[in-house]
Each structure stands twice: as C-alpha cells, then as structure tokens.
PDB file of C-alpha atoms and ligand atoms in Angstrom:
ATOM      1  CA  MET A   1       0.000   0.000   0.000  1.00 68.00           C
ATOM      2  CA  THR A   2       1.343   3.440  -0.943  1.00 83.00           C
ATOM      3  CA  ALA A   3       0.665   6.342   1.437  1.00 87.00           C
ATOM      4  CA  ARG A   4      -1.855   8.790   0.006  1.00 92.00           C
ATOM      5  CA  VAL A   5      -0.618  12.137  -1.341  1.00 97.00           C
ATOM      6  CA  ARG A   6      -2.628  14.806   0.493  1.00 96.00           C
ATOM      7  CA  LYS A   7      -0.323  17.820   0.368  1.00 97.00           C
ATOM      8  CA  ALA A   8       1.065  19.890  -2.481  1.00 98.00           C
ATOM      9  CA  VAL A   9       3.820  22.496  -2.390  1.00 98.00           C
ATOM     10  CA  PHE A  10       3.661  25.486  -4.739  1.00 98.00           C
ATOM     11  CA  PRO A  11       7.055  27.207  -4.803  1.00 97.00           C
ATOM     12  CA  VAL A  12       6.243  30.811  -5.715  1.00 96.00           C
ATOM     13  CA  ALA A  13       9.141  32.739  -4.222  1.00 95.00           C
ATOM     14  CA  GLY A  14      11.262  33.078  -7.375  1.00 93.00           C
ATOM     15  CA  LEU A  15      12.128  36.483  -8.827  1.00 93.00           C
ATOM     16  CA  GLY A  16      10.721  35.809 -12.290  1.00 94.00           C
ATOM     17  CA  THR A  17      13.492  37.814 -13.951  1.00 95.00           C
ATOM     18  CA  ARG A  18      12.679  36.485 -17.430  1.00 96.00           C
ATOM     19  CA  LEU A  19       9.365  38.334 -17.294  1.00 97.00           C
ATOM     20  CA  LEU A  20      10.717  41.699 -16.180  1.00 97.00           C
ATOM     21  CA  PRO A  21       9.654  44.458 -16.081  1.00 97.00           C
ATOM     22  CA  ALA A  22       6.159  43.112 -15.206  1.00 96.00           C
ATOM     23  CA  THR A  23       7.525  40.984 -12.365  1.00 95.00           C
ATOM     24  CA  LYS A  24       9.122  44.002 -10.709  1.00 94.00           C
ATOM     25  CA  THR A  25       5.835  44.503  -8.833  1.00 93.00           C
ATOM     26  CA  ILE A  26       3.522  41.688 -10.024  1.00 94.00           C
ATOM     27  CA  PRO A  27       4.376  38.161  -8.871  1.00 95.00           C
ATOM     28  CA  LYS A  28       4.949  35.965 -11.933  1.00 95.00           C
ATOM     29  CA  GLU A  29       2.324  33.545 -10.606  1.00 95.00           C
ATOM     30  CA  MET A  30      -0.299  36.334 -10.641  1.00 96.00           C
ATOM     31  CA  LEU A  31       0.165  37.086 -14.341  1.00 97.00           C
ATOM     32  CA  THR A  32      -2.941  36.015 -16.199  1.00 97.00           C
ATOM     33  CA  ILE A  33      -3.459  33.442 -18.886  1.00 97.00           C
ATOM     34  CA  VAL A  34      -6.727  34.697 -20.434  1.00 96.00           C
ATOM     35  CA  ASP A  35      -8.530  35.853 -17.265  1.00 92.00           C
ATOM     36  CA  ARG A  36      -7.061  33.830 -14.415  1.00 93.00           C
ATOM     37  CA  PRO A  37      -3.660  33.928 -12.806  1.00 95.00           C
ATOM     38  CA  LEU A  38      -1.109  31.175 -13.334  1.00 97.00           C
ATOM     39  CA  ILE A  39      -1.430  30.081  -9.720  1.00 95.00           C
ATOM     40  CA  GLN A  40      -5.112  29.271 -10.177  1.00 93.00           C
ATOM     41  CA  TYR A  41      -4.382  26.787 -12.969  1.00 96.00           C
ATOM     42  CA  ALA A  42      -1.911  24.964 -10.711  1.00 96.00           C
ATOM     43  CA  VAL A  43      -4.219  25.013  -7.697  1.00 94.00           C
ATOM     44  CA  ASP A  44      -7.166  23.744  -9.770  1.00 93.00           C
ATOM     45  CA  GLU A  45      -4.967  20.931 -11.112  1.00 96.00           C
ATOM     46  CA  ALA A  46      -3.950  19.917  -7.595  1.00 96.00           C
ATOM     47  CA  ARG A  47      -7.484  20.068  -6.193  1.00 94.00           C
ATOM     48  CA  GLU A  48      -8.838  17.984  -9.099  1.00 94.00           C
ATOM     49  CA  ALA A  49      -6.074  15.440  -8.451  1.00 96.00           C
ATOM     50  CA  GLY A  50      -7.284  15.016  -4.857  1.00 95.00           C
ATOM     51  CA  ILE A  51      -4.871  17.287  -2.962  1.00 96.00           C
ATOM     52  CA  GLU A  52      -6.303  18.551   0.342  1.00 94.00           C
ATOM     53  CA  GLN A  53      -3.661  20.902   1.700  1.00 95.00           C
ATOM     54  CA  LEU A  54      -2.022  23.583  -0.450  1.00 95.00           C
ATOM     55  CA  ILE A  55       1.343  24.867   0.768  1.00 96.00           C
ATOM     56  CA  PHE A  56       2.534  28.140  -0.812  1.00 96.00           C
ATOM     57  CA  VAL A  57       6.197  28.990  -0.396  1.00 97.00           C
ATOM     58  CA  THR A  58       6.185  32.725  -0.994  1.00 95.00           C
ATOM     59  CA  GLY A  59       8.652  35.580  -0.660  1.00 92.00           C
ATOM     60  CA  ARG A  60       8.817  39.364  -0.597  1.00 88.00           C
ATOM     61  CA  GLY A  61       6.174  41.138  -2.654  1.00 86.00           C
ATOM     62  CA  LYS A  62       3.999  38.051  -3.092  1.00 87.00           C
ATOM     63  CA  SER A  63       1.151  38.861  -0.690  1.00 86.00           C
ATOM     64  CA  SER A  64      -1.366  39.250  -3.548  1.00 89.00           C
ATOM     65  CA  LEU A  65      -1.120  35.466  -3.945  1.00 88.00           C
ATOM     66  CA  ASP A  66      -2.591  34.936  -0.491  1.00 84.00           C
ATOM     67  CA  ASP A  67      -5.229  37.635  -0.974  1.00 86.00           C
ATOM     68  CA  TYR A  68      -6.305  36.046  -4.241  1.00 89.00           C
ATOM     69  CA  PHE A  69      -7.492  32.906  -2.483  1.00 86.00           C
ATOM     70  CA  ASP A  70      -9.509  34.759   0.162  1.00 82.00           C
ATOM     71  CA  MET A  71     -13.197  35.450  -0.166  1.00 82.00           C
ATOM     72  CA  ALA A  72     -13.530  39.037  -1.472  1.00 83.00           C
ATOM     73  CA  PHE A  73     -16.397  40.158   0.764  1.00 85.00           C
ATOM     74  CA  GLU A  74     -16.532  43.845  -0.247  1.00 89.00           C
ATOM     75  CA  LEU A  75     -16.230  43.035  -3.924  1.00 89.00           C
ATOM     76  CA  GLU A  76     -18.984  40.432  -3.735  1.00 88.00           C
ATOM     77  CA  ARG A  77     -21.327  42.747  -1.874  1.00 90.00           C
ATOM     78  CA  THR A  78     -20.768  45.588  -4.327  1.00 92.00           C
ATOM     79  CA  MET A  79     -21.310  43.264  -7.277  1.00 90.00           C
ATOM     80  CA  GLU A  80     -24.453  41.823  -5.716  1.00 88.00           C
ATOM     81  CA  GLN A  81     -25.865  45.288  -5.130  1.00 91.00           C
ATOM     82  CA  ALA A  82     -25.127  46.187  -8.745  1.00 91.00           C
ATOM     83  CA  GLY A  83     -26.935  43.026  -9.881  1.00 91.00           C
ATOM     84  CA  LYS A  84     -23.763  41.508 -11.372  1.00 91.00           C
ATOM     85  CA  SER A  85     -23.168  37.775 -11.579  1.00 87.00           C
ATOM     86  CA  LEU A  86     -20.802  36.343  -8.986  1.00 85.00           C
ATOM     87  CA  ASP A  87     -19.981  33.367 -11.233  1.00 82.00           C
ATOM     88  CA  PRO A  88     -16.416  34.530 -12.015  1.00 81.00           C
ATOM     89  CA  LEU A  89     -15.676  34.484  -8.286  1.00 81.00           C
ATOM     90  CA  GLU A  90     -17.171  31.026  -7.741  1.00 72.00           C
ATOM     91  CA  PRO A  91     -13.933  29.123  -7.042  1.00 63.00           C
ATOM     92  CA  SER A  92     -12.904  31.362  -4.144  1.00 63.00           C
ATOM     93  CA  ARG A  93     -16.472  31.441  -2.811  1.00 60.00           C
ATOM     94  CA  SER A  94     -16.724  27.655  -2.516  1.00 61.00           C
ATOM     95  CA  GLY A  95     -13.212  27.440  -1.042  1.00 69.00           C
ATOM     96  CA  TYR A  96      -9.907  26.038  -2.126  1.00 73.00           C
ATOM     97  CA  GLY A  97      -9.290  23.746   0.819  1.00 76.00           C
ATOM     98  CA  GLU A  98      -6.674  24.392   3.445  1.00 87.00           C
ATOM     99  CA  ILE A  99      -3.967  26.864   2.448  1.00 90.00           C
ATOM    100  CA  VAL A 100      -0.729  27.235   4.402  1.00 93.00           C
ATOM    101  CA  THR A 101       1.759  29.966   3.545  1.00 94.00           C
ATOM    102  CA  ILE A 102       5.462  29.774   4.325  1.00 96.00           C
ATOM    103  CA  ARG A 103       8.117  32.373   3.596  1.00 95.00           C
ATOM    104  CA  GLN A 104      11.342  31.661   1.800  1.00 96.00           C
ATOM    105  CA  GLN A 105      13.359  34.607   3.037  1.00 93.00           C
ATOM    106  CA  GLN A 106      15.851  34.517   0.160  1.00 93.00           C
ATOM    107  CA  PRO A 107      15.359  32.918  -3.266  1.00 92.00           C
ATOM    108  CA  LEU A 108      18.140  30.356  -2.830  1.00 95.00           C
ATOM    109  CA  GLY A 109      16.692  27.911  -5.347  1.00 96.00           C
ATOM    110  CA  LEU A 110      13.770  25.541  -5.929  1.00 97.00           C
ATOM    111  CA  GLY A 111      15.241  22.880  -3.615  1.00 97.00           C
ATOM    112  CA  HIS A 112      15.524  25.419  -0.829  1.00 98.00           C
ATOM    113  CA  ALA A 113      11.939  26.594  -1.416  1.00 98.00           C
ATOM    114  CA  VAL A 114      10.646  23.022  -1.024  1.00 98.00           C
ATOM    115  CA  TRP A 115      12.843  22.509   2.054  1.00 98.00           C
ATOM    116  CA  CYS A 116      11.241  25.610   3.647  1.00 98.00           C
ATOM    117  CA  ALA A 117       7.952  23.636   3.710  1.00 98.00           C
ATOM    118  CA  ARG A 118       9.448  20.642   5.552  1.00 97.00           C
ATOM    119  CA  GLU A 119       7.629  21.153   8.881  1.00 97.00           C
ATOM    120  CA  VAL A 120       4.244  21.376   7.185  1.00 97.00           C
ATOM    121  CA  ILE A 121       4.940  18.428   4.879  1.00 97.00           C
ATOM    122  CA  GLY A 122       6.031  16.234   7.798  1.00 96.00           C
ATOM    123  CA  ASP A 123       6.640  12.562   7.169  1.00 96.00           C
ATOM    124  CA  GLU A 124       4.371  11.887   4.218  1.00 97.00           C
ATOM    125  CA  PRO A 125       4.601  11.874   0.425  1.00 98.00           C
ATOM    126  CA  PHE A 126       3.796  15.199  -1.231  1.00 98.00           C
ATOM    127  CA  ALA A 127       3.367  16.786  -4.624  1.00 98.00           C
ATOM    128  CA  VAL A 128       5.219  19.814  -6.007  1.00 98.00           C
ATOM    129  CA  LEU A 129       3.716  21.942  -8.782  1.00 98.00           C
ATOM    130  CA  LEU A 130       5.560  24.799 -10.477  1.00 98.00           C
ATOM    131  CA  PRO A 131       2.797  27.249 -11.391  1.00 97.00           C
ATOM    132  CA  ASP A 132       4.644  28.863 -14.290  1.00 97.00           C
ATOM    133  CA  GLU A 133       4.222  25.574 -16.135  1.00 97.00           C
ATOM    134  CA  VAL A 134       0.592  25.197 -17.248  1.00 98.00           C
ATOM    135  CA  MET A 135      -0.388  21.626 -18.062  1.00 97.00           C
ATOM    136  CA  ARG A 136      -3.477  20.766 -20.078  1.00 95.00           C
ATOM    137  CA  GLY A 137      -4.863  17.236 -20.165  1.00 94.00           C
ATOM    138  CA  ARG A 138      -7.853  15.156 -19.137  1.00 92.00           C
ATOM    139  CA  PRO A 139      -7.399  13.822 -16.530  1.00 96.00           C
ATOM    140  CA  ASN A 140      -4.915  16.541 -15.675  1.00 97.00           C
ATOM    141  CA  CYS A 141      -1.164  15.905 -15.422  1.00 97.00           C
ATOM    142  CA  LEU A 142      -0.994  15.476 -11.629  1.00 98.00           C
ATOM    143  CA  ALA A 143      -4.110  13.263 -11.643  1.00 98.00           C
ATOM    144  CA  GLN A 144      -2.478  10.992 -14.249  1.00 98.00           C
ATOM    145  CA  MET A 145       0.639  10.855 -12.072  1.00 98.00           C
ATOM    146  CA  MET A 146      -1.463   9.978  -9.007  1.00 98.00           C
ATOM    147  CA  THR A 147      -2.912   6.987 -10.844  1.00 97.00           C
ATOM    148  CA  ALA A 148       0.582   5.769 -11.708  1.00 97.00           C
ATOM    149  CA  TYR A 149       1.731   6.443  -8.124  1.00 97.00           C
ATOM    150  CA  ALA A 150      -1.039   4.212  -6.768  1.00 96.00           C
ATOM    151  CA  GLN A 151       0.494   1.401  -8.833  1.00 94.00           C
ATOM    152  CA  VAL A 152       4.243   1.840  -8.350  1.00 94.00           C
ATOM    153  CA  GLY A 153       4.657   4.193  -5.349  1.00 95.00           C
ATOM    154  CA  GLY A 154       7.996   5.843  -4.655  1.00 96.00           C
ATOM    155  CA  ASN A 155       8.887   9.033  -6.493  1.00 97.00           C
ATOM    156  CA  ILE A 156       7.289  10.032  -9.790  1.00 98.00           C
ATOM    157  CA  VAL A 157       8.224  13.112 -11.785  1.00 98.00           C
ATOM    158  CA  ALA A 158       6.587  14.344 -14.973  1.00 98.00           C
ATOM    159  CA  ALA A 159       8.984  13.872 -17.879  1.00 97.00           C
ATOM    160  CA  LEU A 160       8.792  15.416 -21.317  1.00 96.00           C
ATOM    161  CA  GLU A 161      10.847  15.075 -24.480  1.00 95.00           C
ATOM    162  CA  VAL A 162      12.316  18.338 -25.759  1.00 95.00           C
ATOM    163  CA  ASP A 163      14.587  19.222 -28.623  1.00 93.00           C
ATOM    164  CA  PRO A 164      18.162  18.249 -27.630  1.00 93.00           C
ATOM    165  CA  SER A 165      19.220  21.890 -28.097  1.00 93.00           C
ATOM    166  CA  GLU A 166      16.981  22.810 -25.136  1.00 93.00           C
ATOM    167  CA  THR A 167      18.196  20.379 -22.481  1.00 95.00           C
ATOM    168  CA  HIS A 168      20.739  22.767 -20.904  1.00 94.00           C
ATOM    169  CA  LYS A 169      17.825  24.775 -19.452  1.00 93.00           C
ATOM    170  CA  TYR A 170      16.262  21.959 -17.450  1.00 95.00           C
ATOM    171  CA  GLY A 171      16.613  19.025 -15.087  1.00 95.00           C
ATOM    172  CA  VAL A 172      17.267  16.021 -17.352  1.00 96.00           C
ATOM    173  CA  VAL A 173      16.695  12.280 -16.863  1.00 96.00           C
ATOM    174  CA  ASP A 174      19.215   9.495 -17.355  1.00 96.00           C
ATOM    175  CA  PRO A 175      16.622   6.915 -18.454  1.00 96.00           C
ATOM    176  CA  GLY A 176      16.455   3.186 -17.748  1.00 95.00           C
ATOM    177  CA  SER A 177      13.791   0.797 -18.993  1.00 94.00           C
ATOM    178  CA  ARG A 178      10.430   2.062 -20.143  1.00 94.00           C
ATOM    179  CA  ASN A 179       7.046   0.545 -19.271  1.00 92.00           C
ATOM    180  CA  GLY A 180       4.128   2.411 -20.906  1.00 93.00           C
ATOM    181  CA  PRO A 181       4.190   6.001 -19.629  1.00 96.00           C
ATOM    182  CA  LEU A 182       6.735   5.157 -16.905  1.00 97.00           C
ATOM    183  CA  THR A 183      10.479   5.408 -17.433  1.00 97.00           C
ATOM    184  CA  GLU A 184      12.815   4.139 -14.753  1.00 97.00           C
ATOM    185  CA  ILE A 185      15.190   6.921 -13.687  1.00 97.00           C
ATOM    186  CA  LYS A 186      18.844   5.945 -13.300  1.00 96.00           C
ATOM    187  CA  GLY A 187      20.166   9.450 -12.801  1.00 96.00           C
ATOM    188  CA  LEU A 188      19.202  13.124 -12.871  1.00 96.00           C
ATOM    189  CA  VAL A 189      21.248  16.135 -13.825  1.00 95.00           C
ATOM    190  CA  GLU A 190      20.269  19.809 -13.527  1.00 94.00           C
ATOM    191  CA  LYS A 191      21.046  22.076 -16.487  1.00 94.00           C
ATOM    192  CA  PRO A 192      23.669  19.870 -18.167  1.00 95.00           C
ATOM    193  CA  ALA A 193      26.206  21.706 -20.331  1.00 93.00           C
ATOM    194  CA  PRO A 194      25.166  21.676 -24.015  1.00 90.00           C
ATOM    195  CA  GLY A 195      25.962  18.341 -25.630  1.00 89.00           C
ATOM    196  CA  THR A 196      26.373  16.474 -22.320  1.00 93.00           C
ATOM    197  CA  ALA A 197      22.727  15.658 -21.431  1.00 94.00           C
ATOM    198  CA  PRO A 198      22.055  11.943 -20.801  1.00 95.00           C
ATOM    199  CA  SER A 199      18.786  12.185 -22.809  1.00 95.00           C
ATOM    200  CA  ASN A 200      16.298  14.752 -24.073  1.00 95.00           C
ATOM    201  CA  LEU A 201      13.779  13.841 -21.343  1.00 96.00           C
ATOM    202  CA  MET A 202      13.379  16.872 -19.088  1.00 96.00           C
ATOM    203  CA  LEU A 203      11.414  17.635 -15.921  1.00 97.00           C
ATOM    204  CA  PRO A 204       8.631  20.151 -16.596  1.00 95.00           C
ATOM    205  CA  GLY A 205       7.611  20.853 -13.002  1.00 97.00           C
ATOM    206  CA  ARG A 206       5.261  18.231 -11.570  1.00 98.00           C
ATOM    207  CA  TYR A 207       6.576  15.914  -8.868  1.00 98.00           C
ATOM    208  CA  ILE A 208       5.313  13.301  -6.394  1.00 98.00           C
ATOM    209  CA  LEU A 209       8.076  12.849  -3.834  1.00 98.00           C
ATOM    210  CA  GLN A 210       8.780  10.902  -0.684  1.00 97.00           C
ATOM    211  CA  PRO A 211       9.662  12.901   2.450  1.00 97.00           C
ATOM    212  CA  GLU A 212      13.237  11.550   2.455  1.00 96.00           C
ATOM    213  CA  VAL A 213      14.062  14.133  -0.217  1.00 97.00           C
ATOM    214  CA  LEU A 214      13.734  16.760   2.525  1.00 97.00           C
ATOM    215  CA  ARG A 215      16.574  15.091   4.451  1.00 96.00           C
ATOM    216  CA  ALA A 216      18.699  15.242   1.300  1.00 95.00           C
ATOM    217  CA  LEU A 217      17.904  18.976   1.101  1.00 96.00           C
ATOM    218  CA  ASP A 218      19.025  19.524   4.721  1.00 94.00           C
ATOM    219  CA  ALA A 219      22.616  19.736   3.476  1.00 88.00           C
ATOM    220  CA  HIS A 220      21.822  22.951   1.512  1.00 89.00           C
ATOM    221  CA  GLU A 221      24.309  21.941  -1.175  1.00 88.00           C
ATOM    222  CA  LYS A 222      24.489  24.394  -4.044  1.00 90.00           C
ATOM    223  CA  GLY A 223      24.298  23.113  -7.606  1.00 89.00           C
ATOM    224  CA  ALA A 224      23.764  24.582 -11.074  1.00 90.00           C
ATOM    225  CA  GLY A 225      23.622  28.391 -11.071  1.00 87.00           C
ATOM    226  CA  GLY A 226      24.751  28.469  -7.415  1.00 91.00           C
ATOM    227  CA  GLU A 227      21.194  27.491  -6.359  1.00 92.00           C
ATOM    228  CA  ILE A 228      20.023  24.716  -4.028  1.00 95.00           C
ATOM    229  CA  GLN A 229      18.500  22.415  -6.628  1.00 94.00           C
ATOM    230  CA  LEU A 230      15.611  20.008  -6.087  1.00 97.00           C
ATOM    231  CA  THR A 231      17.017  17.830  -8.894  1.00 96.00           C
ATOM    232  CA  ASP A 232      20.266  17.223  -6.964  1.00 95.00           C
ATOM    233  CA  ALA A 233      18.369  16.168  -3.821  1.00 96.00           C
ATOM    234  CA  MET A 234      16.119  13.846  -5.846  1.00 97.00           C
ATOM    235  CA  ALA A 235      19.173  12.288  -7.480  1.00 96.00           C
ATOM    236  CA  LYS A 236      20.338  11.133  -4.036  1.00 95.00           C
ATOM    237  CA  LEU A 237      17.226   8.968  -3.604  1.00 95.00           C
ATOM    238  CA  ILE A 238      17.792   7.020  -6.821  1.00 95.00           C
ATOM    239  CA  GLY A 239      18.705   3.444  -5.961  1.00 92.00           C
ATOM    240  CA  GLN A 240      17.183   3.771  -2.483  1.00 93.00           C
ATOM    241  CA  GLN A 241      13.562   4.221  -3.551  1.00 94.00           C
ATOM    242  CA  PRO A 242      11.587   3.579  -6.753  1.00 94.00           C
ATOM    243  CA  PHE A 243      12.054   6.565  -9.076  1.00 97.00           C
ATOM    244  CA  HIS A 244      10.138   7.015 -12.320  1.00 97.00           C
ATOM    245  CA  GLY A 245       9.616   9.603 -14.997  1.00 98.00           C
ATOM    246  CA  PHE A 246       6.018   9.861 -16.197  1.00 98.00           C
ATOM    247  CA  SER A 247       5.135  10.816 -19.772  1.00 97.00           C
ATOM    248  CA  PHE A 248       1.726  12.404 -19.381  1.00 96.00           C
ATOM    249  CA  GLU A 249      -0.900  12.807 -22.057  1.00 95.00           C
ATOM    250  CA  GLY A 250      -1.578  16.444 -22.706  1.00 96.00           C
ATOM    251  CA  GLN A 251       0.086  19.738 -23.464  1.00 96.00           C
ATOM    252  CA  ARG A 252       2.608  21.756 -21.517  1.00 97.00           C
ATOM    253  CA  PHE A 253       2.973  25.526 -21.702  1.00 97.00           C
ATOM    254  CA  ASP A 254       6.105  27.077 -20.230  1.00 97.00           C
ATOM    255  CA  CYS A 255       4.815  30.476 -19.154  1.00 97.00           C
ATOM    256  CA  GLY A 256       8.026  31.575 -17.433  1.00 96.00           C
ATOM    257  CA  HIS A 257       9.288  33.485 -20.477  1.00 96.00           C
ATOM    258  CA  ALA A 258       7.636  35.962 -22.832  1.00 97.00           C
ATOM    259  CA  ALA A 259       7.137  33.747 -25.909  1.00 97.00           C
ATOM    260  CA  GLY A 260       5.752  30.817 -23.894  1.00 97.00           C
ATOM    261  CA  PHE A 261       3.488  33.160 -21.972  1.00 97.00           C
ATOM    262  CA  VAL A 262       1.985  34.644 -25.143  1.00 97.00           C
ATOM    263  CA  ILE A 263       1.588  31.190 -26.752  1.00 97.00           C
ATOM    264  CA  ALA A 264      -0.257  29.931 -23.651  1.00 98.00           C
ATOM    265  CA  ASN A 265      -2.601  32.907 -23.776  1.00 98.00           C
ATOM    266  CA  LEU A 266      -3.428  32.242 -27.408  1.00 97.00           C
ATOM    267  CA  ALA A 267      -3.843  28.491 -27.001  1.00 97.00           C
ATOM    268  CA  LEU A 268      -6.081  28.764 -23.949  1.00 97.00           C
ATOM    269  CA  ALA A 269      -8.081  31.602 -25.481  1.00 97.00           C
ATOM    270  CA  LEU A 270      -8.821  29.291 -28.425  1.00 97.00           C
ATOM    271  CA  GLU A 271     -10.146  26.677 -25.939  1.00 94.00           C
ATOM    272  CA  ARG A 272     -12.685  29.161 -24.590  1.00 94.00           C
ATOM    273  CA  GLU A 273     -16.027  29.074 -26.421  1.00 93.00           C
ATOM    274  CA  ASP A 274     -16.933  32.627 -25.375  1.00 94.00           C
ATOM    275  CA  ILE A 275     -13.857  34.348 -26.825  1.00 96.00           C
ATOM    276  CA  ALA A 276     -12.388  31.848 -29.307  1.00 97.00           C
ATOM    277  CA  PRO A 277     -14.281  33.147 -32.390  1.00 97.00           C
ATOM    278  CA  THR A 278     -13.069  36.731 -31.865  1.00 96.00           C
ATOM    279  CA  VAL A 279      -9.484  35.648 -31.220  1.00 96.00           C
ATOM    280  CA  ARG A 280      -9.493  33.258 -34.189  1.00 96.00           C
ATOM    281  CA  GLU A 281     -10.805  35.940 -36.522  1.00 95.00           C
ATOM    282  CA  PHE A 282      -8.099  38.345 -35.385  1.00 96.00           C
ATOM    283  CA  LEU A 283      -5.382  35.716 -35.797  1.00 94.00           C
ATOM    284  CA  SER A 284      -6.479  34.728 -39.283  1.00 94.00           C
ATOM    285  CA  GLY A 285      -6.410  38.448 -40.197  1.00 94.00           C
ATOM    286  CA  LEU A 286      -2.751  38.498 -39.160  1.00 90.00           C
TER     287      LEU A 286
HETATM  288  P1  UTP B 301      12.406  29.469 -12.037  1.00 75.58           P
HETATM  289  O1  UTP B 301      13.597  28.671 -12.364  1.00 75.58           O
HETATM  290  O2  UTP B 301      11.412  29.682 -13.101  1.00 75.58           O
HETATM  291  O3  UTP B 301      12.916  30.859 -11.429  1.00 75.58           O
HETATM  292  O4  UTP B 301      11.733  28.799 -10.775  1.00 75.58           O
HETATM  293  P2  UTP B 301      12.152  32.210 -11.265  1.00 75.58           P
HETATM  294  O5  UTP B 301      12.886  33.031 -10.282  1.00 75.58           O
HETATM  295  O6  UTP B 301      10.706  31.983 -10.960  1.00 75.58           O
HETATM  296  O7  UTP B 301      12.208  32.880 -12.715  1.00 75.58           O
HETATM  297  P3  UTP B 301      13.446  33.468 -13.578  1.00 75.58           P
HETATM  298  O8  UTP B 301      14.262  32.277 -14.002  1.00 75.58           O
HETATM  299  O9  UTP B 301      14.195  34.472 -12.758  1.00 75.58           O
HETATM  300  O10 UTP B 301      12.739  34.113 -14.743  1.00 75.58           O
HETATM  301  C1  UTP B 301      10.848  27.706 -10.887  1.00 75.58           C
HETATM  302  C2  UTP B 301       9.842  27.781  -9.752  1.00 75.58           C
HETATM  303  O11 UTP B 301      10.503  27.739  -8.495  1.00 75.58           O
HETATM  304  C3  UTP B 301      10.170  28.864  -7.712  1.00 75.58           C
HETATM  305  C4  UTP B 301       9.685  29.907  -8.704  1.00 75.58           C
HETATM  306  O12 UTP B 301       8.790  30.826  -8.064  1.00 75.58           O
HETATM  307  C5  UTP B 301       9.029  29.065  -9.773  1.00 75.58           C
HETATM  308  O13 UTP B 301       7.694  28.716  -9.436  1.00 75.58           O
HETATM  309  N1  UTP B 301      11.356  29.281  -6.932  1.00 75.58           N
HETATM  310  C6  UTP B 301      12.556  29.384  -7.546  1.00 75.58           C
HETATM  311  C7  UTP B 301      11.233  29.552  -5.589  1.00 75.58           C
HETATM  312  O14 UTP B 301      10.118  29.472  -5.010  1.00 75.58           O
HETATM  313  N2  UTP B 301      12.328  29.928  -4.885  1.00 75.58           N
HETATM  314  C8  UTP B 301      13.548  30.038  -5.461  1.00 75.58           C
HETATM  315  O15 UTP B 301      14.518  30.357  -4.758  1.00 75.58           O
HETATM  316  C9  UTP B 301      13.652  29.752  -6.822  1.00 75.58           C
END
C-alpha cells in the first residue's frame, strides 16, 4: 500500500526575472493566462487530483497570492448590489481547501523553497507543482501521475521530451527501462552543459516525492547556477527508492518566459467558447 498524497507544495518565491519588467511589482504567478492567474491553474490541477492541503512557499512582494485565495467580501457585496453575476468568483467562494503559507526569506533555489515547507509536509509523500508551467490534459497531469503512483509508489516526476538543443535549461533524466508512460530513472542532472545531457527527457515541473528528499535537502548543497537544486536532492534517492519519470498525455505551456506566456494565452483563449471566435478571426487576419 502506498501512502496517500494529500499535500502539495507550490514554490512561488522566485524572482521571475525572465518576465521583467512586469515581475518588478507583479508576482509571476499572478500574471494572467486569459482571465485567471497562473497560480489558479496549478491550484485547480492539484485540487482535481485530490490534494487537500495547499502549501505556498512565498517571498517578498507576493502577498497578492494569499489575498487572491480569500473570499472578497466587499467586492462580492458591491457586485451583488449592482446586480452583477458572482460566477467569475465562484472558485474562491466555494473554497480552495486548506492553504498554508510559508516564507522563503531569500530565493536560494527551488530545492531550498521546497525545504522551507518541511515542517508542514512532515513525514508523508507530497506533490510539487511549479505554477509557471501550465499543463493541459484530461485527466490533468498530476491526476495521471497519481494513478501511476497508486500502482508503483515511490517518487514520480513528470517527464517530457524536448529538442536536444533545449536540455541545458532543465533538469534532465538518465533513463532506464520504459514501461508504458513510466520510465525508470537511473540518474538526474540539472542544467547539463550543451551536448552532455544523458537524454532529451526533461522535468517540466510536476513531482510526487517521498519525504526523504527533505533530508537530502538539509545539506543545503548548491548546484547549477549556485542554487540549491531540487534535482540534486532527488538524485540522491535514486537506488534507495523507486524513481520514475512519467510521460503524461496532454500539453505543456512554459509560461516563465515571454514567448511561452503569449503562446499559452493564445492556445487557452482558443479553448474558450466565449472568446475563441473573436481571437481566431483576429489571428487569421494576421
Ligand atoms: P524558475 O527557475 O522559473 O525561477 O523557478 P524564477 O525566479 O521563478 O524565474 P526566472 O528564471 O528568474 O525568470 C521555478 C519555480 O521555483 C520557484 C519559482 O517561483 C518558480 O515557481 N522558486 C525558484 C522559488 O520558489 N524559490 C527560489 O529560490 C527559486
């Protein structure tokens, strides 16, 4: 029997420098794809996948993230009095489940951000979702991973093939045998130098991890870019616990840079019945 995954960590304390100048005052995770912020896509994915407790690791200037998930009493009352529909506010009105916020006082890296949540995670498996990666799929990416986790347990990370020229930007898998969507992981390397990656299978930001990874992060070892990397801590568990990459069915949008952000807006706008015709007409005019 595998222990159930009830908690998810959302590391949202990064500086978002690739989306400056917007991110000077707006948290990257509050930038909108169509009409909802990035963080809402990640939270909805986690809730649909059965997560009960949402753990935000935030930093300076990120308080709008917490406010976003509160009920907006004054706004609702004003809208009600004006006879406006409260439908757009429905998710926050019916509640998002339990939200815990933790501060990462300095952006020392993704591994450090996850480590900051260690007391709240405790001694149970947990998920990590990077909100600047929007995943589309039915069931959603984390839900597909949960199904696989129920079968094989251990650690499961989403894995995606990219062009070999891109691997130096990501955590990359050294793959073993493949069984359907699951690939055994023999090694992991963060941002390998161009031409040295063990494969073109990268980690796009969805993880189901065992709590032992937090012990590996205790050492605060710095890796690629001088940051405390989650990939390096995960690599230490390989051989001690089952470790698989999961090729999910669906689409991934990397919204952490300008081109990916614009592409995600267009693609998701075209999924929306209410605005798709207008957007499509404009695009075909281009
Ligand atoms: P990124 O590598 O995208 O870094 O982090 P970033 O700071 O957000 O953006 P750039 O590279 O400067 O443009 C991946 C995820 O990890 C979080 C980020 O908020 C993002 O969700 N993160 C990163 C932290 O929470 N803390 C950190 O110290 C670093």
